[in-house]
Amino acid sequence: MPTLWGTHYTRNELMQRIGRLEQVAGVRLVTRDDGMERGVRVLEFRTGSGFSFDVLVDRAMDIGRCEQGGRAIGWQSATGFIAPWYFEPEELGWLRGFGGGLLTTCGMEHALFMAEDTAAHYNYPPKVTERFGLHGRVSYLPATLSGYGAQWDGDECTLWAKGEIAQAAVFGETLVLRRKVEAKVGEDRLRIHDEVTNAGWAPTPHMYLYHVNIGFPALDDGAELLVPASKPTPRGDHAVEGYRQFHGPTANYVEQVTEHDVAAEADGSVPVAVVNRTAGFGAYEVFNRNQLPFHFIWRMLGQGTYVVGIEPSTNRTSGRLPARESGELIVLAPGETRQYDLELGALVGDEAIGMFAARVGGVSR
């Protein structure tokens, strides 16, 4: 049953005290109407615990603003959550609309750095190869909204939204992402369930990455990374010693990406968090290693661009072409579906941080 302000309520007890659920929690559809964000539909979730977040319907149903008790969990960039028609797909153009938020999805046919790869499987002679920009197209695609609302099951109430995101081209990929976002009334977390299907007739490469962006105040001087990992390996020329410890914003900082081997709980779950013990506040993710076998840390501790990415992925940081050469590149057969699950939430207070740290520490490495 929901716990609101320290008190447990049955459905009957709660509804006697309010005119409708929206008095304490709910989902509201709004449309932004100014600047580069004009026209972007947003589902505003409030769980009643102080946990609230935005589902960006026209940006692949990614998670934009997210906060607990007025304190932000996700980082937001200077670009804002721009409308999808401003997408620049070439090379690093993706960064022109990388608004951050708690979650930016990368894929579906490509993720990570730019690459040029064969397009022979599409059987169109003028298209021998295809050039892929940074992190693919999916985060700039609008969803067809299937529905949203609140669903009671006994004394439990779940806020939910469902949508479908299609990525298609003539003589190209036909991929469909079906996404469900859920959050229970009274809780400080949300869950995402994704299904990616090859709805076309050609075998199609598939890459997928959850770009989870943790910002201030969960990230600050003295914050730390909690992760059951070993064998840290840098992407590029930087040290990995101390990569789990964070400092304040630094002028002229150059991003650092570290890949590591993550251990999992018995069911494949991997718990990861960025915690600020001084503030008694943190943010976490739980993903499944059976679905997303690789994980890396994006440290970008600059001024303004002050963010740590905790990023589960289908692929190593080396990217598409090395994955093809090693046999690790996923190719979806016509009609084939891959499923992905992700939990994101807040850690409030020393007890919550301590319990999550114990969970991480209990995972065998």
mmCIF file of C-alpha atoms in Angstrom:
data_model
loop_
_atom_site.group_PDB
_atom_site.id
_atom_site.type_symbol
_atom_site.label_atom_id
_atom_site.label_comp_id
_atom_site.label_asym_id
_atom_site.label_seq_id
_atom_site.Cartn_x
_atom_site.Cartn_y
_atom_site.Cartn_z
ATOM 1 C CA MET A 1 0.000 0.000 0.000
ATOM 2 C CA PRO A 2 1.220 3.580 -0.564
ATOM 3 C CA THR A 3 3.350 5.179 2.124
ATOM 4 C CA LEU A 4 2.866 8.945 2.099
ATOM 5 C CA TRP A 5 4.589 11.222 4.632
ATOM 6 C CA GLY A 6 5.438 8.289 6.849
ATOM 7 C CA THR A 7 1.934 6.813 6.972
ATOM 8 C CA HIS A 8 0.633 3.678 5.241
ATOM 9 C CA TYR A 9 -2.730 4.039 3.512
ATOM 10 C CA THR A 10 -5.068 1.497 2.009
ATOM 11 C CA ARG A 11 -6.834 2.583 -1.157
ATOM 12 C CA ASN A 12 -10.025 3.184 0.812
ATOM 13 C CA GLU A 13 -8.254 5.201 3.505
ATOM 14 C CA LEU A 14 -6.460 7.363 0.982
ATOM 15 C CA MET A 15 -9.433 8.030 -1.275
ATOM 16 C CA GLN A 16 -11.563 9.100 1.714
ATOM 17 C CA ARG A 17 -9.081 11.919 2.265
ATOM 18 C CA ILE A 18 -8.844 13.294 -1.290
ATOM 19 C CA GLY A 19 -11.187 14.259 -4.095
ATOM 20 C CA ARG A 20 -9.120 12.442 -6.704
ATOM 21 C CA LEU A 21 -5.703 10.800 -6.871
ATOM 22 C CA GLU A 22 -4.150 13.823 -8.597
ATOM 23 C CA GLN A 23 -4.323 15.673 -5.279
ATOM 24 C CA VAL A 24 -1.295 13.634 -4.155
ATOM 25 C CA ALA A 25 0.031 11.766 -7.209
ATOM 26 C CA GLY A 26 -0.644 11.160 -10.878
ATOM 27 C CA VAL A 27 0.367 11.534 -14.521
ATOM 28 C CA ARG A 28 -0.392 14.659 -16.555
ATOM 29 C CA LEU A 29 0.153 15.204 -20.289
ATOM 30 C CA VAL A 30 1.361 18.690 -21.223
ATOM 31 C CA THR A 31 2.969 20.256 -24.292
ATOM 32 C CA ARG A 32 5.855 22.693 -24.098
ATOM 33 C CA ASP A 33 5.163 25.816 -26.074
ATOM 34 C CA ASP A 34 8.250 27.980 -26.376
ATOM 35 C CA GLY A 35 11.738 28.091 -27.820
ATOM 36 C CA MET A 36 13.535 25.016 -29.142
ATOM 37 C CA GLU A 37 11.310 22.782 -26.980
ATOM 38 C CA ARG A 38 8.106 24.013 -28.604
ATOM 39 C CA GLY A 39 5.745 21.167 -29.461
ATOM 40 C CA VAL A 40 7.395 18.522 -27.263
ATOM 41 C CA ARG A 41 4.799 16.466 -25.373
ATOM 42 C CA VAL A 42 5.702 15.614 -21.791
ATOM 43 C CA LEU A 43 4.115 13.259 -19.274
ATOM 44 C CA GLU A 44 4.633 14.646 -15.772
ATOM 45 C CA PHE A 45 4.753 11.885 -13.128
ATOM 46 C CA ARG A 46 4.364 12.544 -9.377
ATOM 47 C CA THR A 47 4.448 9.575 -7.014
ATOM 48 C CA GLY A 48 3.454 11.520 -3.889
ATOM 49 C CA SER A 49 6.719 10.786 -2.090
ATOM 50 C CA GLY A 50 8.396 13.908 -3.469
ATOM 51 C CA PHE A 51 9.676 11.865 -6.411
ATOM 52 C CA SER A 52 8.703 13.336 -9.766
ATOM 53 C CA PHE A 53 9.926 13.015 -13.319
ATOM 54 C CA ASP A 54 9.104 13.880 -16.928
ATOM 55 C CA VAL A 55 8.648 11.348 -19.717
ATOM 56 C CA LEU A 56 9.560 13.094 -22.981
ATOM 57 C CA VAL A 57 6.968 11.574 -25.310
ATOM 58 C CA ASP A 58 8.461 13.176 -28.418
ATOM 59 C CA ARG A 59 12.010 12.186 -27.492
ATOM 60 C CA ALA A 60 11.555 8.373 -27.436
ATOM 61 C CA MET A 61 9.821 8.546 -24.047
ATOM 62 C CA ASP A 62 13.173 9.223 -22.397
ATOM 63 C CA ILE A 63 13.334 10.621 -18.856
ATOM 64 C CA GLY A 64 14.041 14.344 -18.703
ATOM 65 C CA ARG A 65 13.719 16.231 -15.437
ATOM 66 C CA CYS A 66 13.804 13.963 -12.384
ATOM 67 C CA GLU A 67 13.935 15.038 -8.767
ATOM 68 C CA GLN A 68 13.161 13.988 -5.217
ATOM 69 C CA GLY A 69 11.999 16.570 -2.717
ATOM 70 C CA GLY A 70 13.061 19.346 -5.068
ATOM 71 C CA ARG A 71 16.608 17.992 -5.462
ATOM 72 C CA ALA A 72 17.593 17.030 -8.996
ATOM 73 C CA ILE A 73 18.789 13.532 -9.791
ATOM 74 C CA GLY A 74 19.558 13.865 -13.491
ATOM 75 C CA TRP A 75 21.847 16.402 -15.144
ATOM 76 C CA GLN A 76 20.415 18.804 -17.720
ATOM 77 C CA SER A 77 22.507 20.364 -20.482
ATOM 78 C CA ALA A 78 22.339 23.857 -21.947
ATOM 79 C CA THR A 79 20.570 22.581 -25.095
ATOM 80 C CA GLY A 80 17.306 21.743 -23.351
ATOM 81 C CA PHE A 81 15.027 18.952 -24.523
ATOM 82 C CA ILE A 82 14.653 20.262 -28.050
ATOM 83 C CA ALA A 83 11.970 19.208 -30.483
ATOM 84 C CA PRO A 84 12.944 16.240 -32.676
ATOM 85 C CA TRP A 85 12.821 18.182 -35.939
ATOM 86 C CA TYR A 86 16.053 19.940 -34.916
ATOM 87 C CA PHE A 87 17.996 16.657 -34.991
ATOM 88 C CA GLU A 88 21.371 16.797 -36.746
ATOM 89 C CA PRO A 89 22.198 13.129 -37.451
ATOM 90 C CA GLU A 90 25.634 13.532 -39.014
ATOM 91 C CA GLU A 91 28.852 12.912 -37.091
ATOM 92 C CA LEU A 92 28.613 14.674 -33.673
ATOM 93 C CA GLY A 93 25.366 16.503 -34.450
ATOM 94 C CA TRP A 94 23.610 14.390 -31.785
ATOM 95 C CA LEU A 95 25.263 16.637 -29.197
ATOM 96 C CA ARG A 96 23.278 19.669 -30.452
ATOM 97 C CA GLY A 97 20.182 18.267 -28.740
ATOM 98 C CA PHE A 98 21.663 16.106 -26.001
ATOM 99 C CA GLY A 99 19.575 17.584 -23.229
ATOM 100 C CA GLY A 100 20.764 15.025 -20.745
ATOM 101 C CA GLY A 101 17.978 14.374 -18.312
ATOM 102 C CA LEU A 102 18.066 11.247 -16.233
ATOM 103 C CA LEU A 103 17.923 8.948 -19.275
ATOM 104 C CA THR A 104 18.846 9.331 -22.927
ATOM 105 C CA THR A 105 18.424 6.132 -24.939
ATOM 106 C CA CYS A 106 21.006 5.373 -27.634
ATOM 107 C CA GLY A 107 20.387 3.063 -30.614
ATOM 108 C CA MET A 108 18.488 1.244 -32.049
ATOM 109 C CA GLU A 109 20.628 0.277 -35.024
ATOM 110 C CA HIS A 110 23.727 2.068 -33.787
ATOM 111 C CA ALA A 111 25.218 3.460 -30.573
ATOM 112 C CA LEU A 112 28.576 4.858 -29.459
ATOM 113 C CA PHE A 113 30.954 6.744 -31.762
ATOM 114 C CA MET A 114 30.584 7.304 -35.482
ATOM 115 C CA ALA A 115 31.171 4.467 -37.927
ATOM 116 C CA GLU A 116 30.757 3.516 -41.553
ATOM 117 C CA ASP A 117 29.543 -0.036 -42.100
ATOM 118 C CA THR A 118 28.142 -2.257 -44.812
ATOM 119 C CA ALA A 119 24.550 -1.809 -45.967
ATOM 120 C CA ALA A 120 24.619 -4.811 -48.312
ATOM 121 C CA HIS A 121 21.910 -6.581 -46.304
ATOM 122 C CA TYR A 122 19.362 -4.025 -47.551
ATOM 123 C CA ASN A 123 19.885 -5.135 -51.187
ATOM 124 C CA TYR A 124 19.991 -1.625 -52.652
ATOM 125 C CA PRO A 125 23.028 -1.197 -54.953
ATOM 126 C CA PRO A 126 23.314 2.623 -54.599
ATOM 127 C CA LYS A 127 23.657 2.135 -50.838
ATOM 128 C CA VAL A 128 26.812 0.082 -50.431
ATOM 129 C CA THR A 129 27.630 1.451 -46.987
ATOM 130 C CA GLU A 130 25.949 3.612 -44.385
ATOM 131 C CA ARG A 131 27.502 6.277 -42.195
ATOM 132 C CA PHE A 132 26.300 6.390 -38.574
ATOM 133 C CA GLY A 133 26.497 9.450 -36.347
ATOM 134 C CA LEU A 134 27.093 9.466 -32.616
ATOM 135 C CA HIS A 135 24.650 7.283 -30.637
ATOM 136 C CA GLY A 136 22.088 6.669 -33.368
ATOM 137 C CA ARG A 137 18.648 8.174 -33.938
ATOM 138 C CA VAL A 138 16.235 6.750 -31.391
ATOM 139 C CA SER A 139 16.383 9.525 -28.777
ATOM 140 C CA TYR A 140 15.142 12.039 -31.370
ATOM 141 C CA LEU A 141 12.117 10.009 -32.488
ATOM 142 C CA PRO A 142 8.572 10.869 -31.298
ATOM 143 C CA ALA A 143 6.470 8.133 -29.776
ATOM 144 C CA THR A 144 2.969 7.117 -30.662
ATOM 145 C CA LEU A 145 1.417 7.286 -27.213
ATOM 146 C CA SER A 146 -0.563 4.125 -26.456
ATOM 147 C CA GLY A 147 -1.902 5.322 -23.131
ATOM 148 C CA TYR A 148 -1.130 6.563 -19.637
ATOM 149 C CA GLY A 149 -2.765 6.804 -16.255
ATOM 150 C CA ALA A 150 -3.060 5.205 -12.826
ATOM 151 C CA GLN A 151 -3.965 1.574 -12.148
ATOM 152 C CA TRP A 152 -5.026 0.242 -8.765
ATOM 153 C CA ASP A 153 -4.348 -3.403 -7.873
ATOM 154 C CA GLY A 154 -5.809 -3.920 -4.434
ATOM 155 C CA ASP A 155 -4.122 -1.307 -2.251
ATOM 156 C CA GLU A 156 -1.206 -0.688 -4.651
ATOM 157 C CA CYS A 157 -1.412 2.072 -7.251
ATOM 158 C CA THR A 158 0.889 2.145 -10.298
ATOM 159 C CA LEU A 159 1.348 5.186 -12.513
ATOM 160 C CA TRP A 160 2.106 4.124 -16.073
ATOM 161 C CA ALA A 161 2.654 5.168 -19.674
ATOM 162 C CA LYS A 162 3.123 3.155 -22.851
ATOM 163 C CA GLY A 163 4.320 4.187 -26.277
ATOM 164 C CA GLU A 164 5.730 2.935 -29.554
ATOM 165 C CA ILE A 165 8.717 4.425 -31.363
ATOM 166 C CA ALA A 166 9.309 3.456 -34.989
ATOM 167 C CA GLN A 167 12.634 3.889 -36.783
ATOM 168 C CA ALA A 168 12.414 3.048 -40.464
ATOM 169 C CA ALA A 169 13.828 3.836 -43.906
ATOM 170 C CA VAL A 170 13.138 2.595 -47.395
ATOM 171 C CA PHE A 171 16.089 0.297 -48.177
ATOM 172 C CA GLY A 172 17.030 0.509 -44.514
ATOM 173 C CA GLU A 173 16.102 -0.651 -41.044
ATOM 174 C CA THR A 174 12.551 -1.145 -39.763
ATOM 175 C CA LEU A 175 12.854 -1.233 -35.990
ATOM 176 C CA VAL A 176 10.140 -0.679 -33.397
ATOM 177 C CA LEU A 177 10.669 0.152 -29.732
ATOM 178 C CA ARG A 178 7.747 -0.505 -27.399
ATOM 179 C CA ARG A 179 8.375 1.212 -24.067
ATOM 180 C CA LYS A 180 6.509 1.035 -20.780
ATOM 181 C CA VAL A 181 7.314 3.366 -17.885
ATOM 182 C CA GLU A 182 5.932 2.629 -14.420
ATOM 183 C CA ALA A 183 6.204 4.144 -10.944
ATOM 184 C CA LYS A 184 4.308 3.168 -7.810
ATOM 185 C CA VAL A 185 2.572 5.753 -5.681
ATOM 186 C CA GLY A 186 4.655 6.409 -2.571
ATOM 187 C CA GLU A 187 7.984 5.221 -4.028
ATOM 188 C CA ASP A 188 11.195 6.971 -5.081
ATOM 189 C CA ARG A 189 11.862 4.965 -8.237
ATOM 190 C CA LEU A 190 10.661 4.211 -11.746
ATOM 191 C CA ARG A 191 10.928 1.183 -13.971
ATOM 192 C CA ILE A 192 11.299 0.942 -17.729
ATOM 193 C CA HIS A 193 10.563 -2.114 -19.849
ATOM 194 C CA ASP A 194 11.668 -1.967 -23.494
ATOM 195 C CA GLU A 195 11.053 -4.330 -26.378
ATOM 196 C CA VAL A 196 12.971 -3.740 -29.609
ATOM 197 C CA THR A 197 11.644 -5.629 -32.622
ATOM 198 C CA ASN A 198 12.921 -5.993 -36.167
ATOM 199 C CA ALA A 199 9.606 -5.345 -37.919
ATOM 200 C CA GLY A 200 11.198 -5.517 -41.370
ATOM 201 C CA TRP A 201 12.325 -8.288 -43.679
ATOM 202 C CA ALA A 202 16.105 -7.845 -43.647
ATOM 203 C CA PRO A 203 18.501 -8.989 -40.908
ATOM 204 C CA THR A 204 19.363 -5.755 -39.103
ATOM 205 C CA PRO A 205 22.246 -4.855 -36.754
ATOM 206 C CA HIS A 206 21.149 -3.728 -33.312
ATOM 207 C CA MET A 207 23.016 -1.726 -30.669
ATOM 208 C CA TYR A 208 21.457 -0.338 -27.480
ATOM 209 C CA LEU A 209 22.750 1.807 -24.634
ATOM 210 C CA TYR A 210 21.144 3.523 -21.651
ATOM 211 C CA HIS A 211 22.861 6.905 -21.149
ATOM 212 C CA VAL A 212 21.948 7.509 -17.479
ATOM 213 C CA ASN A 213 23.132 10.992 -16.520
ATOM 214 C CA ILE A 214 23.653 11.787 -12.825
ATOM 215 C CA GLY A 215 24.121 15.428 -11.850
ATOM 216 C CA PHE A 216 24.282 17.820 -8.913
ATOM 217 C CA PRO A 217 23.526 17.454 -6.017
ATOM 218 C CA ALA A 218 23.858 13.653 -6.117
ATOM 219 C CA LEU A 219 27.131 14.435 -7.879
ATOM 220 C CA ASP A 220 29.388 16.863 -6.049
ATOM 221 C CA ASP A 221 32.835 17.136 -4.525
ATOM 222 C CA GLY A 222 33.371 13.945 -2.501
ATOM 223 C CA ALA A 223 30.632 11.905 -4.159
ATOM 224 C CA GLU A 224 31.426 8.303 -4.985
ATOM 225 C CA LEU A 225 30.475 5.516 -7.358
ATOM 226 C CA LEU A 226 29.068 2.280 -5.961
ATOM 227 C CA VAL A 227 29.386 -0.579 -8.449
ATOM 228 C CA PRO A 228 30.267 -4.295 -8.224
ATOM 229 C CA ALA A 229 33.031 -4.112 -10.817
ATOM 230 C CA SER A 230 36.602 -5.142 -11.528
ATOM 231 C CA LYS A 231 39.231 -4.722 -14.247
ATOM 232 C CA PRO A 232 38.681 -1.051 -15.078
ATOM 233 C CA THR A 233 39.952 -0.205 -18.549
ATOM 234 C CA PRO A 234 40.234 3.352 -19.893
ATOM 235 C CA ARG A 235 38.962 4.374 -23.299
ATOM 236 C CA GLY A 236 41.753 6.744 -24.247
ATOM 237 C CA ASP A 237 44.847 8.011 -22.503
ATOM 238 C CA HIS A 238 43.847 8.621 -18.904
ATOM 239 C CA ALA A 239 44.384 6.918 -15.571
ATOM 240 C CA VAL A 240 41.695 4.755 -14.001
ATOM 241 C CA GLU A 241 42.943 4.990 -10.429
ATOM 242 C CA GLY A 242 40.316 6.724 -8.341
ATOM 243 C CA TYR A 243 37.660 6.654 -11.055
ATOM 244 C CA ARG A 244 35.032 5.876 -8.411
ATOM 245 C CA GLN A 245 35.678 9.146 -6.588
ATOM 246 C CA PHE A 246 34.434 12.507 -7.857
ATOM 247 C CA HIS A 247 35.551 16.091 -7.358
ATOM 248 C CA GLY A 248 33.960 19.459 -8.016
ATOM 249 C CA PRO A 249 33.698 21.207 -11.404
ATOM 250 C CA THR A 250 37.071 21.759 -13.050
ATOM 251 C CA ALA A 251 38.045 24.179 -15.807
ATOM 252 C CA ASN A 252 39.141 22.662 -19.130
ATOM 253 C CA TYR A 253 38.207 19.154 -18.039
ATOM 254 C CA VAL A 254 38.457 16.483 -20.733
ATOM 255 C CA GLU A 255 35.946 13.636 -20.549
ATOM 256 C CA GLN A 256 37.073 10.229 -19.284
ATOM 257 C CA VAL A 257 35.374 6.937 -20.100
ATOM 258 C CA THR A 258 36.189 3.770 -18.161
ATOM 259 C CA GLU A 259 34.838 0.337 -19.009
ATOM 260 C CA HIS A 260 34.818 -2.413 -16.382
ATOM 261 C CA ASP A 261 33.594 -5.948 -15.808
ATOM 262 C CA VAL A 262 30.452 -5.936 -13.661
ATOM 263 C CA ALA A 263 29.328 -8.747 -11.386
ATOM 264 C CA ALA A 264 25.637 -9.538 -11.018
ATOM 265 C CA GLU A 265 23.184 -10.896 -8.493
ATOM 266 C CA ALA A 266 21.732 -14.362 -9.002
ATOM 267 C CA ASP A 267 19.023 -13.113 -11.377
ATOM 268 C CA GLY A 268 21.468 -11.006 -13.414
ATOM 269 C CA SER A 269 20.667 -7.685 -11.693
ATOM 270 C CA VAL A 270 23.508 -5.168 -11.374
ATOM 271 C CA PRO A 271 23.088 -2.336 -8.819
ATOM 272 C CA VAL A 272 25.004 0.911 -9.488
ATOM 273 C CA ALA A 273 24.803 4.288 -7.732
ATOM 274 C CA VAL A 274 26.374 7.700 -7.403
ATOM 275 C CA VAL A 275 26.057 8.836 -3.789
ATOM 276 C CA ASN A 276 26.845 12.051 -1.967
ATOM 277 C CA ARG A 277 27.141 10.977 1.654
ATOM 278 C CA THR A 278 27.695 14.544 2.838
ATOM 279 C CA ALA A 279 24.302 15.537 1.488
ATOM 280 C CA GLY A 280 22.681 12.192 2.333
ATOM 281 C CA PHE A 281 21.509 11.898 -1.239
ATOM 282 C CA GLY A 282 22.154 9.710 -4.264
ATOM 283 C CA ALA A 283 20.851 8.259 -7.503
ATOM 284 C CA TYR A 284 20.899 4.658 -8.662
ATOM 285 C CA GLU A 285 20.206 2.278 -11.508
ATOM 286 C CA VAL A 286 19.593 -1.460 -11.664
ATOM 287 C CA PHE A 287 19.954 -3.235 -15.001
ATOM 288 C CA ASN A 288 20.241 -6.855 -16.060
ATOM 289 C CA ARG A 289 23.617 -8.132 -17.234
ATOM 290 C CA ASN A 290 21.947 -10.904 -19.220
ATOM 291 C CA GLN A 291 20.354 -8.203 -21.382
ATOM 292 C CA LEU A 292 23.142 -5.596 -21.271
ATOM 293 C CA PRO A 293 26.478 -7.335 -20.699
ATOM 294 C CA PHE A 294 28.712 -4.232 -20.749
ATOM 295 C CA HIS A 295 28.908 -1.171 -18.517
ATOM 296 C CA PHE A 296 31.010 1.971 -18.458
ATOM 297 C CA ILE A 297 31.409 5.251 -16.617
ATOM 298 C CA TRP A 298 31.435 8.629 -18.345
ATOM 299 C CA ARG A 299 33.198 11.178 -16.139
ATOM 300 C CA MET A 300 32.615 14.719 -17.376
ATOM 301 C CA LEU A 301 33.495 16.879 -14.398
ATOM 302 C CA GLY A 302 33.705 20.180 -16.230
ATOM 303 C CA GLN A 303 32.089 23.527 -15.605
ATOM 304 C CA GLY A 304 28.414 23.362 -16.563
ATOM 305 C CA THR A 305 28.890 20.012 -18.216
ATOM 306 C CA TYR A 306 29.207 18.446 -14.780
ATOM 307 C CA VAL A 307 27.823 14.946 -15.048
ATOM 308 C CA VAL A 308 28.606 11.279 -14.529
ATOM 309 C CA GLY A 309 27.087 8.733 -16.902
ATOM 310 C CA ILE A 310 26.458 5.217 -15.588
ATOM 311 C CA GLU A 311 25.857 3.379 -18.827
ATOM 312 C CA PRO A 312 24.779 -0.233 -19.432
ATOM 313 C CA SER A 313 25.176 -1.325 -23.044
ATOM 314 C CA THR A 314 24.890 -4.190 -25.497
ATOM 315 C CA ASN A 315 28.398 -3.365 -26.729
ATOM 316 C CA ARG A 316 31.867 -2.432 -25.587
ATOM 317 C CA THR A 317 33.083 1.160 -25.841
ATOM 318 C CA SER A 318 35.200 0.209 -28.879
ATOM 319 C CA GLY A 319 32.005 0.367 -30.933
ATOM 320 C CA ARG A 320 30.363 -1.084 -33.996
ATOM 321 C CA LEU A 321 33.182 -2.236 -36.269
ATOM 322 C CA PRO A 322 35.222 -4.036 -33.572
ATOM 323 C CA ALA A 323 31.963 -5.656 -32.413
ATOM 324 C CA ARG A 324 31.321 -6.939 -35.936
ATOM 325 C CA GLU A 325 34.883 -8.242 -36.235
ATOM 326 C CA SER A 326 34.692 -10.070 -32.879
ATOM 327 C CA GLY A 327 31.244 -11.542 -33.544
ATOM 328 C CA GLU A 328 29.631 -9.485 -30.746
ATOM 329 C CA LEU A 329 27.442 -7.315 -32.984
ATOM 330 C CA ILE A 330 23.794 -8.283 -32.517
ATOM 331 C CA VAL A 331 21.875 -8.893 -35.746
ATOM 332 C CA LEU A 332 18.118 -9.123 -35.334
ATOM 333 C CA ALA A 333 16.396 -11.568 -37.653
ATOM 334 C CA PRO A 334 13.065 -10.479 -39.176
ATOM 335 C CA GLY A 335 10.468 -10.588 -36.406
ATOM 336 C CA GLU A 336 13.065 -11.016 -33.627
ATOM 337 C CA THR A 337 12.635 -9.071 -30.372
ATOM 338 C CA ARG A 338 15.088 -8.137 -27.630
ATOM 339 C CA GLN A 339 13.887 -7.047 -24.178
ATOM 340 C CA TYR A 340 15.529 -4.659 -21.725
ATOM 341 C CA ASP A 341 14.677 -3.635 -18.171
ATOM 342 C CA LEU A 342 15.960 -0.668 -16.198
ATOM 343 C CA GLU A 343 15.177 0.695 -12.735
ATOM 344 C CA LEU A 344 16.128 4.250 -11.789
ATOM 345 C CA GLY A 345 15.630 5.925 -8.451
ATOM 346 C CA ALA A 346 16.714 8.178 -5.606
ATOM 347 C CA LEU A 347 18.527 7.306 -2.400
ATOM 348 C CA VAL A 348 17.456 9.617 0.414
ATOM 349 C CA GLY A 349 19.255 9.593 3.739
ATOM 350 C CA ASP A 350 22.090 7.646 5.293
ATOM 351 C CA GLU A 351 20.020 4.514 5.812
ATOM 352 C CA ALA A 352 18.990 4.233 2.153
ATOM 353 C CA ILE A 353 22.553 4.853 0.990
ATOM 354 C CA GLY A 354 23.887 2.322 3.484
ATOM 355 C CA MET A 355 21.418 -0.360 2.397
ATOM 356 C CA PHE A 356 22.265 0.154 -1.267
ATOM 357 C CA ALA A 357 26.006 0.095 -0.516
ATOM 358 C CA ALA A 358 25.483 -3.209 1.327
ATOM 359 C CA ARG A 359 23.607 -4.576 -1.694
ATOM 360 C CA VAL A 360 26.496 -3.611 -3.984
ATOM 361 C CA GLY A 361 29.010 -5.056 -1.534
ATOM 362 C CA GLY A 362 27.089 -8.320 -1.403
ATOM 363 C CA VAL A 363 27.519 -9.005 -5.097
ATOM 364 C CA SER A 364 30.301 -11.523 -5.744
ATOM 365 C CA ARG A 365 33.069 -10.173 -7.972
#
